[in-house]
Amino acid sequence: MELHISILAFTFFVIIVAFLVNLIHKKRPISGKFKKPPQIKGAWPIIGHLHLLGGSELPHRVLGHMADKSGPIFTIKLGVHQVLVVSNGEMAKDCFTTNDKAFASRPKTEASKLMGYNYALFSIAPYGDYWRKVRKITTLEVLSQKRVENLEHLRVSELRSSIKDIYEAWVDNKKIENSDMVKVEMSQWFGNLVLNIVVIIITGKRFSPNDEQGVRFQTVVKKYFHLFGAFVVSDFVPFLKFLDVGGYIKSMKETAEDLDNICDEWLNEHKMEKKYEQQLAQGNLVFIDVLLKIIQGASEDEFDGFDGDTVIKSTCQQLLVAGIDTTSVTLTWALSLLLNNPKALEIAQREIDEHVGKERLLEESDLKNLIYLNAIIKETMRLYPAGPLAVPHESTEDCIVGGYNIPKGTRLLVNIWKIHRDQNIWSDPNEFRPERFLTTHKDVDVKGNHFELIPFGSGRRMCPAAMFSLQVLGLTLGRLIQQFVLKRPSNELVDMTESSGMTNNKATPLVVLLAPRLSSNMYDD
């Protein structure tokens, strides 16, 4: 997340209207035997604690420092909104079990409205019938265990093509540079790979390397996530909306239009070329065709007033932006950690050599036997969760969390990053130690039932793509470890600086030296 707010420029203006606005928005204390949670000191008139999140340090770290001083549950004031921040597994469990329904909705924001088709994206849609219907369709047709297993051939095919690109680059480099290793920027490679996997599932097409539309789409998605993670002043101080501080609203409108144009092209292509009828006759529909089939048979008011094209485009966009960035970000962090911890990389290679060998390529069915590889993935998601702050929730009724009275309309921020580094749960919490998932935490998984490790969230608004993501992560990382020698380009450690945004991207590119470690025939299509 990032906050480009020129706070000082508004200081005098804020002071002038502070008392008037405070009178308007002042709330009466909630009656009852439960008390209010502690509130962080230092709130300014009107903007509340926004200024504390406006420095160079990332918000999840700032909120983590607050938790160190005030405990695992506290509130902050972000403009006119009261925000509950929870920072340990016990409090998160209270929110996502006992109070799961109370916190099942999402707050309305400019990003959700402008870039989410007026709240049609099901991940940010208010809790209700529309959310349930679209989520069910997406889960059944793409993200259920059966569908994930049936789509394995697409993941394998795309990964094999992408790895062949690296091998061919190595061959060319060896001829030209007479070098035993080729340098590859892996962040971009991961992004291209995951993009093609998701686009193939949705539309049946793939982008070739450096494809203009593919590069354009990745650029737009990065901007999309950056804007979704931004603190927009008017979300918290509504009467300042006309100023568009930081130019966020303008950028959101432009980004929304760019993404809509891409989705529009795909949708019109399937309509005009009648791919739907062709695929239906073959019994092999891609996801956009499945949606066309469903919409064709739906009544006008079945999707809460959204027209058919909006439902299709928003649902496809949801899969694209959610699946691409989060998975590629996790792969980037995993490889970075392994390069900085070569002993762990060596152990992972030995495990794959032992269980798979060098005469065949690792398959998804092998993943259940690769316990150290799975531990690496868990430890990566613990240290660098793709979403360090869970997508905000909003309470639709009064509830009790941790013994505190939480009124209706309170926003909820779950600091996943802080939960994953809780020193009361994790020994040496800032250290990369995959072995912990073979010993002290061997029974902990990421499916939302162990609240000390919730990279995909938990409860009814948990990310439904967890299984799909884990298969892509395991297969991709495993194949790279099996098929290549992987080294840093210098003796310096890989820079592990995080960048701002809704997803926890690595701030600098991940440049890696690679060389094949298997026979040449293992790199053919």
Short mmCIF file of C-alpha atoms in Angstrom, two decimals:
data_model
loop_
_atom_site.label_atom_id
_atom_site.label_comp_id
_atom_site.label_asym_id
_atom_site.label_seq_id
_atom_site.Cartn_x
_atom_site.Cartn_y
_atom_site.Cartn_z
CA MET A 1 0.00 0.00 0.00
CA GLU A 2 1.10 3.55 -0.57
CA LEU A 3 -0.09 6.92 0.64
CA HIS A 4 0.93 9.92 -1.45
CA ILE A 5 -0.85 12.54 0.62
CA SER A 6 0.47 16.05 0.92
CA ILE A 7 -0.68 16.29 4.52
CA LEU A 8 1.17 19.48 5.33
CA ALA A 9 -0.55 21.29 2.48
CA PHE A 10 -3.89 20.59 4.15
CA THR A 11 -2.86 21.32 7.75
CA PHE A 12 -4.34 24.82 8.00
CA PHE A 13 -7.47 23.77 6.14
CA VAL A 14 -7.88 20.80 8.48
CA ILE A 15 -7.57 22.95 11.60
CA ILE A 16 -10.21 25.40 10.38
CA VAL A 17 -12.89 22.77 9.78
CA ALA A 18 -11.79 20.22 12.38
CA PHE A 19 -14.22 21.06 15.12
CA LEU A 20 -17.21 21.26 12.76
CA VAL A 21 -16.51 17.89 11.15
CA ASN A 22 -15.79 16.24 14.48
CA LEU A 23 -19.17 17.38 15.73
CA ILE A 24 -20.88 15.94 12.68
CA HIS A 25 -19.15 12.57 12.86
CA LYS A 26 -18.91 12.17 16.60
CA LYS A 27 -20.36 8.83 17.72
CA ARG A 28 -22.02 7.98 20.99
CA PRO A 29 -20.39 5.27 23.09
CA ILE A 30 -21.89 1.80 22.77
CA SER A 31 -23.75 0.65 25.81
CA GLY A 32 -23.28 -2.78 27.32
CA LYS A 33 -20.89 -4.69 29.56
CA PHE A 34 -18.10 -4.92 26.97
CA LYS A 35 -15.61 -2.10 26.56
CA LYS A 36 -14.15 -0.54 23.48
CA PRO A 37 -10.80 -1.83 22.16
CA PRO A 38 -7.82 0.46 22.77
CA GLN A 39 -7.31 3.19 20.19
CA ILE A 40 -3.86 4.26 19.03
CA LYS A 41 -2.86 7.72 20.21
CA GLY A 42 -1.83 10.50 17.86
CA ALA A 43 -4.97 10.93 15.75
CA TRP A 44 -5.26 14.25 13.94
CA PRO A 45 -8.53 16.08 13.43
CA ILE A 46 -10.46 14.87 10.37
CA ILE A 47 -7.77 12.57 8.92
CA GLY A 48 -7.31 10.53 12.11
CA HIS A 49 -4.25 8.27 11.89
CA LEU A 50 -3.75 8.55 8.13
CA HIS A 51 -0.59 10.58 8.63
CA LEU A 52 1.01 7.67 10.52
CA LEU A 53 0.66 5.51 7.42
CA GLY A 54 2.08 8.13 5.08
CA GLY A 55 5.79 7.63 5.58
CA SER A 56 8.32 5.49 3.76
CA GLU A 57 7.65 2.40 5.88
CA LEU A 58 5.04 0.02 4.49
CA PRO A 59 1.63 0.02 6.24
CA HIS A 60 1.74 -3.62 7.42
CA ARG A 61 5.02 -2.89 9.18
CA VAL A 62 3.72 0.35 10.70
CA LEU A 63 0.66 -1.48 12.01
CA GLY A 64 2.94 -4.24 13.26
CA HIS A 65 4.90 -1.72 15.36
CA MET A 66 1.60 -0.43 16.75
CA ALA A 67 0.71 -3.98 17.77
CA ASP A 68 4.03 -4.33 19.59
CA LYS A 69 3.04 -1.37 21.76
CA SER A 70 -0.74 -1.74 22.03
CA GLY A 71 -1.34 -5.48 21.73
CA PRO A 72 -2.94 -7.75 19.12
CA ILE A 73 -6.22 -5.84 18.86
CA PHE A 74 -6.67 -2.09 18.61
CA THR A 75 -8.45 0.54 16.57
CA ILE A 76 -7.29 3.42 14.45
CA LYS A 77 -9.26 6.22 12.87
CA LEU A 78 -8.86 6.61 9.14
CA GLY A 79 -10.76 9.76 8.35
CA VAL A 80 -14.42 9.21 9.27
CA HIS A 81 -14.00 5.43 9.55
CA GLN A 82 -13.25 3.36 12.61
CA VAL A 83 -10.85 0.53 11.74
CA LEU A 84 -10.23 -2.56 13.86
CA VAL A 85 -6.73 -4.01 13.42
CA VAL A 86 -6.01 -7.57 14.56
CA SER A 87 -2.49 -8.91 14.65
CA ASN A 88 -2.45 -12.43 16.05
CA GLY A 89 -4.03 -15.77 15.21
CA GLU A 90 -6.34 -15.85 18.20
CA MET A 91 -8.00 -12.55 17.28
CA ALA A 92 -8.15 -13.52 13.59
CA LYS A 93 -9.88 -16.78 14.57
CA ASP A 94 -12.47 -14.82 16.54
CA CYS A 95 -13.17 -12.68 13.46
CA PHE A 96 -13.33 -15.53 10.95
CA THR A 97 -15.24 -18.12 12.98
CA THR A 98 -17.53 -16.70 15.67
CA ASN A 99 -17.96 -13.42 13.78
CA ASP A 100 -17.45 -14.67 10.24
CA LYS A 101 -20.89 -13.63 9.02
CA ALA A 102 -20.72 -10.27 10.81
CA PHE A 103 -17.48 -9.46 8.93
CA ALA A 104 -18.48 -11.08 5.61
CA SER A 105 -19.00 -7.84 3.70
CA ARG A 106 -16.56 -5.40 2.12
CA PRO A 107 -16.30 -1.64 2.56
CA LYS A 108 -17.15 0.51 -0.42
CA THR A 109 -14.15 2.33 -1.85
CA GLU A 110 -13.32 4.35 -4.95
CA ALA A 111 -11.10 1.50 -6.19
CA SER A 112 -13.90 -1.07 -5.81
CA LYS A 113 -16.34 1.21 -7.60
CA LEU A 114 -14.13 2.51 -10.42
CA MET A 115 -11.97 -0.58 -11.09
CA GLY A 116 -14.40 -3.27 -9.96
CA TYR A 117 -17.33 -2.60 -12.32
CA ASN A 118 -19.24 -0.82 -9.57
CA TYR A 119 -18.64 -3.69 -7.08
CA ALA A 120 -19.32 -6.51 -9.57
CA LEU A 121 -15.95 -8.20 -8.87
CA PHE A 122 -16.98 -10.93 -6.46
CA SER A 123 -13.94 -10.57 -4.20
CA ILE A 124 -14.95 -7.00 -3.33
CA ALA A 125 -18.72 -7.31 -3.78
CA PRO A 126 -20.94 -6.77 -0.74
CA TYR A 127 -22.01 -9.95 1.02
CA GLY A 128 -25.23 -11.23 -0.52
CA ASP A 129 -26.86 -13.26 -3.29
CA TYR A 130 -24.77 -11.82 -6.13
CA TRP A 131 -21.51 -12.64 -4.36
CA ARG A 132 -22.71 -16.19 -3.58
CA LYS A 133 -23.83 -16.90 -7.16
CA VAL A 134 -20.71 -15.67 -8.93
CA ARG A 135 -18.33 -17.22 -6.41
CA LYS A 136 -20.12 -20.57 -6.77
CA ILE A 137 -19.89 -20.46 -10.57
CA THR A 138 -16.18 -19.61 -10.47
CA THR A 139 -15.39 -22.28 -7.89
CA LEU A 140 -17.28 -25.05 -9.69
CA GLU A 141 -15.95 -24.26 -13.16
CA VAL A 142 -12.32 -23.36 -12.38
CA LEU A 143 -11.26 -23.66 -8.74
CA SER A 144 -12.84 -26.85 -7.35
CA GLN A 145 -10.50 -29.75 -6.66
CA LYS A 146 -11.91 -31.70 -9.61
CA ARG A 147 -11.52 -28.80 -12.04
CA VAL A 148 -8.01 -27.99 -10.81
CA GLU A 149 -6.99 -31.61 -11.41
CA ASN A 150 -8.64 -31.66 -14.86
CA LEU A 151 -6.74 -28.51 -15.87
CA GLU A 152 -3.33 -29.96 -15.00
CA HIS A 153 -2.44 -30.56 -18.66
CA LEU A 154 -2.74 -26.82 -19.37
CA ARG A 155 -0.41 -25.91 -16.50
CA VAL A 156 2.11 -28.56 -17.50
CA SER A 157 2.05 -27.58 -21.18
CA GLU A 158 2.57 -23.90 -20.48
CA LEU A 159 5.34 -24.54 -17.95
CA ARG A 160 7.15 -26.83 -20.38
CA SER A 161 7.00 -24.18 -23.12
CA SER A 162 8.25 -21.49 -20.78
CA ILE A 163 11.15 -23.62 -19.51
CA LYS A 164 12.06 -24.43 -23.11
CA ASP A 165 12.38 -20.66 -23.69
CA ILE A 166 15.00 -20.50 -20.92
CA TYR A 167 16.84 -23.51 -22.32
CA GLU A 168 16.94 -22.04 -25.83
CA ALA A 169 18.19 -18.73 -24.41
CA TRP A 170 20.94 -20.69 -22.65
CA VAL A 171 21.89 -22.45 -25.91
CA ASP A 172 22.06 -19.12 -27.78
CA ASN A 173 24.00 -17.47 -25.00
CA LYS A 174 26.52 -20.31 -24.91
CA LYS A 175 27.18 -19.89 -28.63
CA ILE A 176 27.46 -16.10 -28.53
CA GLU A 177 29.01 -15.44 -25.12
CA ASN A 178 30.68 -18.83 -24.60
CA SER A 179 29.16 -18.82 -21.13
CA ASP A 180 27.95 -21.81 -19.13
CA MET A 181 25.05 -19.87 -17.63
CA VAL A 182 22.38 -17.53 -18.95
CA LYS A 183 21.03 -14.51 -17.09
CA VAL A 184 17.24 -14.32 -16.80
CA GLU A 185 14.98 -11.80 -15.05
CA MET A 186 12.74 -14.26 -13.24
CA SER A 187 10.09 -11.87 -11.90
CA GLN A 188 8.99 -11.17 -15.47
CA TRP A 189 9.32 -14.84 -16.41
CA PHE A 190 7.05 -15.88 -13.54
CA GLY A 191 4.58 -13.17 -14.51
CA ASN A 192 4.46 -14.34 -18.15
CA LEU A 193 4.06 -17.97 -17.11
CA VAL A 194 1.18 -17.43 -14.70
CA LEU A 195 -0.47 -14.96 -17.07
CA ASN A 196 -0.55 -17.55 -19.84
CA ILE A 197 -1.83 -20.32 -17.56
CA VAL A 198 -4.75 -18.19 -16.41
CA VAL A 199 -5.49 -16.71 -19.85
CA ILE A 200 -5.51 -20.17 -21.44
CA ILE A 201 -8.04 -21.38 -18.87
CA ILE A 202 -10.25 -18.33 -19.41
CA THR A 203 -9.99 -17.76 -23.15
CA GLY A 204 -8.11 -20.69 -24.65
CA LYS A 205 -5.31 -18.47 -26.00
CA ARG A 206 -1.73 -17.82 -24.93
CA PHE A 207 0.72 -14.97 -25.38
CA SER A 208 4.04 -15.58 -27.09
CA PRO A 209 7.17 -14.16 -25.38
CA ASN A 210 7.12 -10.34 -25.47
CA ASP A 211 3.61 -10.40 -26.97
CA GLU A 212 2.40 -6.82 -27.10
CA GLN A 213 -0.99 -7.55 -25.54
CA GLY A 214 0.56 -9.76 -22.87
CA VAL A 215 3.10 -7.10 -21.85
CA ARG A 216 0.34 -4.50 -21.89
CA PHE A 217 -1.87 -6.64 -19.70
CA GLN A 218 0.86 -7.28 -17.11
CA THR A 219 1.63 -3.57 -16.96
CA VAL A 220 -2.03 -2.73 -16.39
CA VAL A 221 -2.39 -5.44 -13.72
CA LYS A 222 0.60 -4.10 -11.76
CA LYS A 223 -0.90 -0.62 -11.86
CA TYR A 224 -4.27 -2.08 -10.86
CA PHE A 225 -2.86 -3.71 -7.72
CA HIS A 226 -0.86 -0.63 -6.83
CA LEU A 227 -4.00 1.51 -7.01
CA PHE A 228 -6.12 -1.00 -5.11
CA GLY A 229 -3.57 -0.84 -2.30
CA ALA A 230 -3.47 2.95 -2.18
CA PHE A 231 -5.06 4.97 0.60
CA VAL A 232 -7.32 7.34 -1.32
CA VAL A 233 -8.10 10.46 0.69
CA SER A 234 -11.74 10.65 -0.39
CA ASP A 235 -12.37 7.10 0.92
CA PHE A 236 -11.71 8.45 4.40
CA VAL A 237 -12.51 12.16 4.09
CA PRO A 238 -15.39 12.18 1.58
CA PHE A 239 -15.76 15.95 1.28
CA LEU A 240 -12.24 16.13 -0.23
CA LYS A 241 -13.20 13.92 -3.19
CA PHE A 242 -13.38 16.88 -5.56
CA LEU A 243 -9.65 17.55 -5.04
CA ASP A 244 -8.51 14.02 -6.13
CA VAL A 245 -5.42 14.25 -3.92
CA GLY A 246 -2.59 12.32 -5.56
CA GLY A 247 -4.51 11.87 -8.81
CA TYR A 248 -5.69 8.41 -7.79
CA ILE A 249 -9.25 8.70 -9.09
CA LYS A 250 -8.03 9.77 -12.52
CA SER A 251 -5.54 6.88 -12.61
CA MET A 252 -8.20 4.41 -11.51
CA LYS A 253 -10.55 5.45 -14.28
CA GLU A 254 -7.76 5.07 -16.86
CA THR A 255 -6.70 1.66 -15.50
CA ALA A 256 -10.30 0.44 -15.38
CA GLU A 257 -10.77 1.46 -19.01
CA ASP A 258 -7.55 -0.31 -20.06
CA LEU A 259 -8.56 -3.56 -18.35
CA ASP A 260 -12.11 -3.34 -19.64
CA ASN A 261 -10.85 -2.90 -23.22
CA ILE A 262 -8.76 -6.06 -22.95
CA CYS A 263 -11.64 -8.10 -21.50
CA ASP A 264 -13.98 -6.58 -24.07
CA GLU A 265 -11.72 -7.76 -26.90
CA TRP A 266 -11.77 -11.32 -25.59
CA LEU A 267 -15.51 -11.35 -25.03
CA ASN A 268 -16.33 -9.94 -28.46
CA GLU A 269 -13.92 -12.35 -30.08
CA HIS A 270 -15.76 -15.31 -28.55
CA LYS A 271 -19.11 -13.87 -29.54
CA MET A 272 -18.20 -12.89 -33.10
CA GLU A 273 -16.24 -16.00 -33.96
CA LYS A 274 -18.92 -18.14 -32.32
CA LYS A 275 -16.31 -19.98 -30.29
CA TYR A 276 -18.99 -20.68 -27.74
CA GLU A 277 -20.99 -22.81 -30.18
CA GLN A 278 -17.85 -24.55 -31.44
CA GLN A 279 -16.59 -25.40 -27.96
CA LEU A 280 -20.07 -26.41 -26.80
CA ALA A 281 -20.33 -28.89 -29.67
CA GLN A 282 -16.97 -30.36 -28.66
CA GLY A 283 -17.92 -30.42 -24.97
CA ASN A 284 -14.78 -28.46 -24.09
CA LEU A 285 -15.71 -24.94 -22.99
CA VAL A 286 -13.15 -22.45 -21.72
CA PHE A 287 -14.32 -20.30 -18.81
CA ILE A 288 -15.50 -17.33 -20.84
CA ASP A 289 -17.68 -19.70 -22.87
CA VAL A 290 -19.08 -21.24 -19.70
CA LEU A 291 -20.08 -17.77 -18.55
CA LEU A 292 -21.69 -17.03 -21.93
CA LYS A 293 -23.71 -20.22 -21.61
CA ILE A 294 -24.84 -19.35 -18.07
CA ILE A 295 -25.76 -15.77 -18.95
CA GLN A 296 -27.67 -16.91 -22.01
CA GLY A 297 -29.96 -18.96 -19.80
CA ALA A 298 -30.29 -16.41 -16.99
CA SER A 299 -33.15 -14.00 -16.35
CA GLU A 300 -32.53 -10.26 -16.56
CA ASP A 301 -32.57 -9.74 -12.79
CA GLU A 302 -30.71 -12.91 -11.76
CA PHE A 303 -27.41 -11.12 -11.18
CA ASP A 304 -28.60 -8.24 -9.02
CA GLY A 305 -29.10 -5.77 -11.83
CA PHE A 306 -25.73 -6.28 -13.57
CA ASP A 307 -25.95 -6.90 -17.31
CA GLY A 308 -24.53 -10.08 -18.80
CA ASP A 309 -21.39 -8.55 -20.29
CA THR A 310 -20.51 -6.91 -16.97
CA VAL A 311 -20.88 -10.21 -15.11
CA ILE A 312 -18.66 -12.01 -17.64
CA LYS A 313 -15.96 -9.35 -17.84
CA SER A 314 -15.80 -8.71 -14.11
CA THR A 315 -15.57 -12.44 -13.31
CA CYS A 316 -12.84 -13.04 -15.90
CA GLN A 317 -11.01 -9.96 -14.65
CA GLN A 318 -11.27 -11.26 -11.09
CA LEU A 319 -9.50 -14.50 -11.99
CA LEU A 320 -6.89 -12.70 -14.04
CA VAL A 321 -5.81 -10.01 -11.62
CA ALA A 322 -6.08 -12.21 -8.51
CA GLY A 323 -4.40 -15.28 -9.94
CA ILE A 324 -1.55 -13.64 -11.83
CA ASP A 325 -0.03 -11.20 -9.38
CA THR A 326 -0.35 -13.18 -6.15
CA THR A 327 1.09 -16.41 -7.57
CA SER A 328 3.96 -14.81 -9.50
CA VAL A 329 4.84 -12.69 -6.44
CA THR A 330 5.06 -15.80 -4.24
CA LEU A 331 7.25 -17.60 -6.79
CA THR A 332 9.58 -14.59 -6.91
CA TRP A 333 9.96 -14.52 -3.12
CA ALA A 334 10.45 -18.30 -2.95
CA LEU A 335 13.30 -18.29 -5.47
CA SER A 336 14.85 -15.22 -3.83
CA LEU A 337 14.87 -16.97 -0.47
CA LEU A 338 16.43 -20.10 -1.96
CA LEU A 339 19.17 -18.13 -3.68
CA ASN A 340 19.99 -16.47 -0.36
CA ASN A 341 19.88 -19.87 1.36
CA PRO A 342 21.76 -22.24 -1.00
CA LYS A 343 21.73 -25.07 1.54
CA ALA A 344 17.93 -25.16 1.41
CA LEU A 345 18.10 -25.17 -2.41
CA GLU A 346 20.52 -28.09 -2.29
CA ILE A 347 18.24 -30.07 0.05
CA ALA A 348 15.26 -29.44 -2.25
CA GLN A 349 17.22 -30.66 -5.30
CA ARG A 350 18.31 -33.80 -3.49
CA GLU A 351 14.73 -34.52 -2.46
CA ILE A 352 13.48 -34.16 -6.05
CA ASP A 353 16.34 -36.29 -7.40
CA GLU A 354 15.49 -38.99 -4.87
CA HIS A 355 11.71 -39.08 -5.41
CA VAL A 356 11.53 -38.15 -9.11
CA GLY A 357 15.00 -38.68 -10.55
CA LYS A 358 16.60 -37.13 -13.62
CA GLU A 359 15.06 -39.34 -16.29
CA ARG A 360 11.55 -37.90 -16.11
CA LEU A 361 10.09 -34.52 -15.23
CA LEU A 362 8.37 -33.77 -11.96
CA GLU A 363 4.57 -34.03 -12.13
CA GLU A 364 1.87 -32.63 -9.87
CA SER A 365 1.24 -36.13 -8.51
CA ASP A 366 4.80 -36.05 -7.09
CA LEU A 367 4.14 -32.98 -4.97
CA LYS A 368 2.59 -34.91 -2.08
CA ASN A 369 5.90 -36.74 -1.59
CA LEU A 370 8.11 -33.62 -1.72
CA ILE A 371 7.70 -32.55 1.88
CA TYR A 372 10.70 -30.21 1.91
CA LEU A 373 9.53 -28.43 -1.24
CA ASN A 374 6.12 -27.96 0.37
CA ALA A 375 7.83 -26.64 3.50
CA ILE A 376 9.70 -24.08 1.38
CA ILE A 377 6.42 -22.87 -0.10
CA LYS A 378 4.77 -22.59 3.33
CA GLU A 379 7.76 -20.75 4.77
CA THR A 380 7.76 -18.36 1.82
CA MET A 381 4.08 -17.57 2.33
CA ARG A 382 4.71 -17.13 6.04
CA LEU A 383 7.51 -14.59 5.57
CA TYR A 384 6.17 -12.87 2.45
CA PRO A 385 2.41 -13.35 2.17
CA ALA A 386 1.21 -12.05 -1.19
CA GLY A 387 -1.34 -9.88 0.64
CA PRO A 388 0.34 -8.74 3.89
CA LEU A 389 -2.88 -6.99 4.88
CA ALA A 390 -6.00 -9.02 4.14
CA VAL A 391 -8.59 -7.43 1.86
CA PRO A 392 -10.60 -5.20 4.26
CA HIS A 393 -13.85 -6.44 5.76
CA GLU A 394 -16.71 -4.41 7.20
CA SER A 395 -19.05 -5.40 10.01
CA THR A 396 -22.73 -5.49 9.12
CA GLU A 397 -23.84 -5.84 12.75
CA ASP A 398 -22.55 -5.22 16.26
CA CYS A 399 -20.28 -8.00 17.50
CA ILE A 400 -17.75 -8.94 20.18
CA VAL A 401 -14.09 -9.58 19.28
CA GLY A 402 -11.57 -10.49 21.95
CA GLY A 403 -13.97 -9.28 24.62
CA TYR A 404 -14.36 -5.86 23.00
CA ASN A 405 -17.53 -4.30 21.65
CA ILE A 406 -17.26 -3.71 17.89
CA PRO A 407 -20.10 -1.60 16.43
CA LYS A 408 -21.74 -2.12 13.06
CA GLY A 409 -19.89 -0.36 10.23
CA THR A 410 -16.41 -0.96 11.65
CA ARG A 411 -13.77 -1.81 9.06
CA LEU A 412 -11.50 -4.77 9.76
CA LEU A 413 -7.84 -5.04 8.80
CA VAL A 414 -6.12 -8.36 9.50
CA ASN A 415 -2.35 -7.93 9.57
CA ILE A 416 -1.36 -11.28 8.08
CA TRP A 417 2.29 -10.25 7.92
CA LYS A 418 2.35 -9.62 11.68
CA ILE A 419 0.46 -12.84 12.47
CA HIS A 420 3.01 -14.83 10.48
CA ARG A 421 5.88 -13.31 12.48
CA ASP A 422 4.35 -13.69 15.94
CA GLN A 423 7.27 -14.62 18.16
CA ASN A 424 4.90 -16.37 20.57
CA ILE A 425 4.11 -18.87 17.81
CA TRP A 426 7.19 -18.91 15.58
CA SER A 427 10.73 -19.27 16.90
CA ASP A 428 13.15 -16.94 15.10
CA PRO A 429 10.15 -15.50 13.24
CA ASN A 430 12.20 -13.41 10.80
CA GLU A 431 14.42 -16.30 9.73
CA PHE A 432 13.86 -18.54 6.68
CA ARG A 433 13.58 -22.01 8.20
CA PRO A 434 11.53 -24.47 6.10
CA GLU A 435 12.47 -27.19 8.60
CA ARG A 436 9.92 -25.80 11.08
CA PHE A 437 7.20 -27.32 8.87
CA LEU A 438 8.82 -30.74 9.22
CA THR A 439 9.00 -30.55 13.02
CA THR A 440 7.24 -28.07 15.34
CA HIS A 441 4.67 -26.97 12.73
CA LYS A 442 4.44 -30.07 10.54
CA ASP A 443 0.65 -30.25 10.88
CA VAL A 444 0.03 -26.58 10.02
CA ASP A 445 -1.45 -25.96 6.57
CA VAL A 446 -2.57 -22.89 4.62
CA LYS A 447 -6.23 -23.86 4.11
CA GLY A 448 -7.61 -21.31 6.56
CA ASN A 449 -8.02 -23.60 9.56
CA HIS A 450 -4.71 -22.79 11.28
CA PHE A 451 -4.91 -19.13 12.14
CA GLU A 452 -1.19 -18.72 12.73
CA LEU A 453 -0.72 -19.21 8.96
CA ILE A 454 -3.43 -17.68 6.75
CA PRO A 455 -1.84 -16.44 3.50
CA PHE A 456 -5.15 -17.05 1.68
CA GLY A 457 -7.26 -15.63 4.51
CA SER A 458 -10.00 -17.62 6.22
CA GLY A 459 -13.74 -17.82 6.60
CA ARG A 460 -16.37 -17.42 3.91
CA ARG A 461 -14.42 -14.64 2.17
CA MET A 462 -11.22 -16.70 2.00
CA CYS A 463 -9.49 -16.72 -1.39
CA PRO A 464 -11.13 -19.59 -3.33
CA ALA A 465 -8.04 -20.07 -5.53
CA ALA A 466 -5.83 -21.59 -2.82
CA MET A 467 -5.65 -25.07 -4.33
CA PHE A 468 -5.05 -23.77 -7.84
CA SER A 469 -2.28 -21.49 -6.59
CA LEU A 470 -0.57 -24.24 -4.59
CA GLN A 471 -0.47 -26.54 -7.62
CA VAL A 472 1.10 -23.82 -9.79
CA LEU A 473 3.59 -22.92 -7.04
CA GLY A 474 4.66 -26.51 -6.40
CA LEU A 475 4.94 -27.56 -10.03
CA THR A 476 6.76 -24.41 -11.17
CA LEU A 477 9.25 -24.18 -8.32
CA GLY A 478 9.83 -27.93 -8.38
CA ARG A 479 10.52 -28.03 -12.13
CA LEU A 480 12.96 -25.09 -11.90
CA ILE A 481 14.85 -26.74 -9.06
CA GLN A 482 14.91 -30.07 -10.90
CA GLN A 483 15.89 -28.78 -14.32
CA PHE A 484 18.34 -25.95 -13.63
CA VAL A 485 21.39 -24.94 -11.70
CA LEU A 486 20.33 -21.67 -10.06
CA LYS A 487 22.78 -19.04 -8.83
CA ARG A 488 22.95 -15.38 -7.88
CA PRO A 489 24.69 -13.17 -10.48
CA SER A 490 27.11 -11.90 -7.80
CA ASN A 491 28.27 -12.69 -4.28
CA GLU A 492 25.79 -10.16 -2.89
CA LEU A 493 22.58 -11.46 -1.38
CA VAL A 494 19.35 -10.96 -3.31
CA ASP A 495 17.71 -7.69 -2.29
CA MET A 496 14.59 -8.57 -0.26
CA THR A 497 13.08 -5.08 -0.15
CA GLU A 498 9.28 -5.03 -0.44
CA SER A 499 7.31 -2.53 -2.49
CA SER A 500 3.95 -0.91 -1.84
CA GLY A 501 0.62 -2.05 -3.21
CA MET A 502 -2.17 -4.50 -2.48
CA THR A 503 0.24 -7.36 -3.17
CA ASN A 504 3.65 -7.64 -1.59
CA ASN A 505 5.86 -7.31 -4.65
CA LYS A 506 9.65 -7.44 -4.57
CA ALA A 507 10.93 -3.89 -5.09
CA THR A 508 13.77 -4.85 -7.44
CA PRO A 509 13.95 -7.34 -10.34
CA LEU A 510 15.10 -10.90 -9.60
CA VAL A 511 18.01 -11.61 -11.93
CA VAL A 512 19.21 -15.22 -11.83
CA LEU A 513 21.94 -17.24 -13.54
CA LEU A 514 20.65 -20.56 -14.88
CA ALA A 515 22.14 -23.62 -16.56
CA PRO A 516 20.49 -26.96 -17.42
CA ARG A 517 21.23 -29.88 -15.07
CA LEU A 518 19.40 -32.59 -17.06
CA SER A 519 19.98 -34.12 -20.50
CA SER A 520 18.97 -31.97 -23.51
CA ASN A 521 15.98 -34.16 -24.43
CA MET A 522 14.30 -33.14 -21.13
CA TYR A 523 13.78 -29.62 -22.47
CA ASP A 524 11.91 -30.48 -25.67
CA ASP A 525 8.16 -29.91 -26.04
#
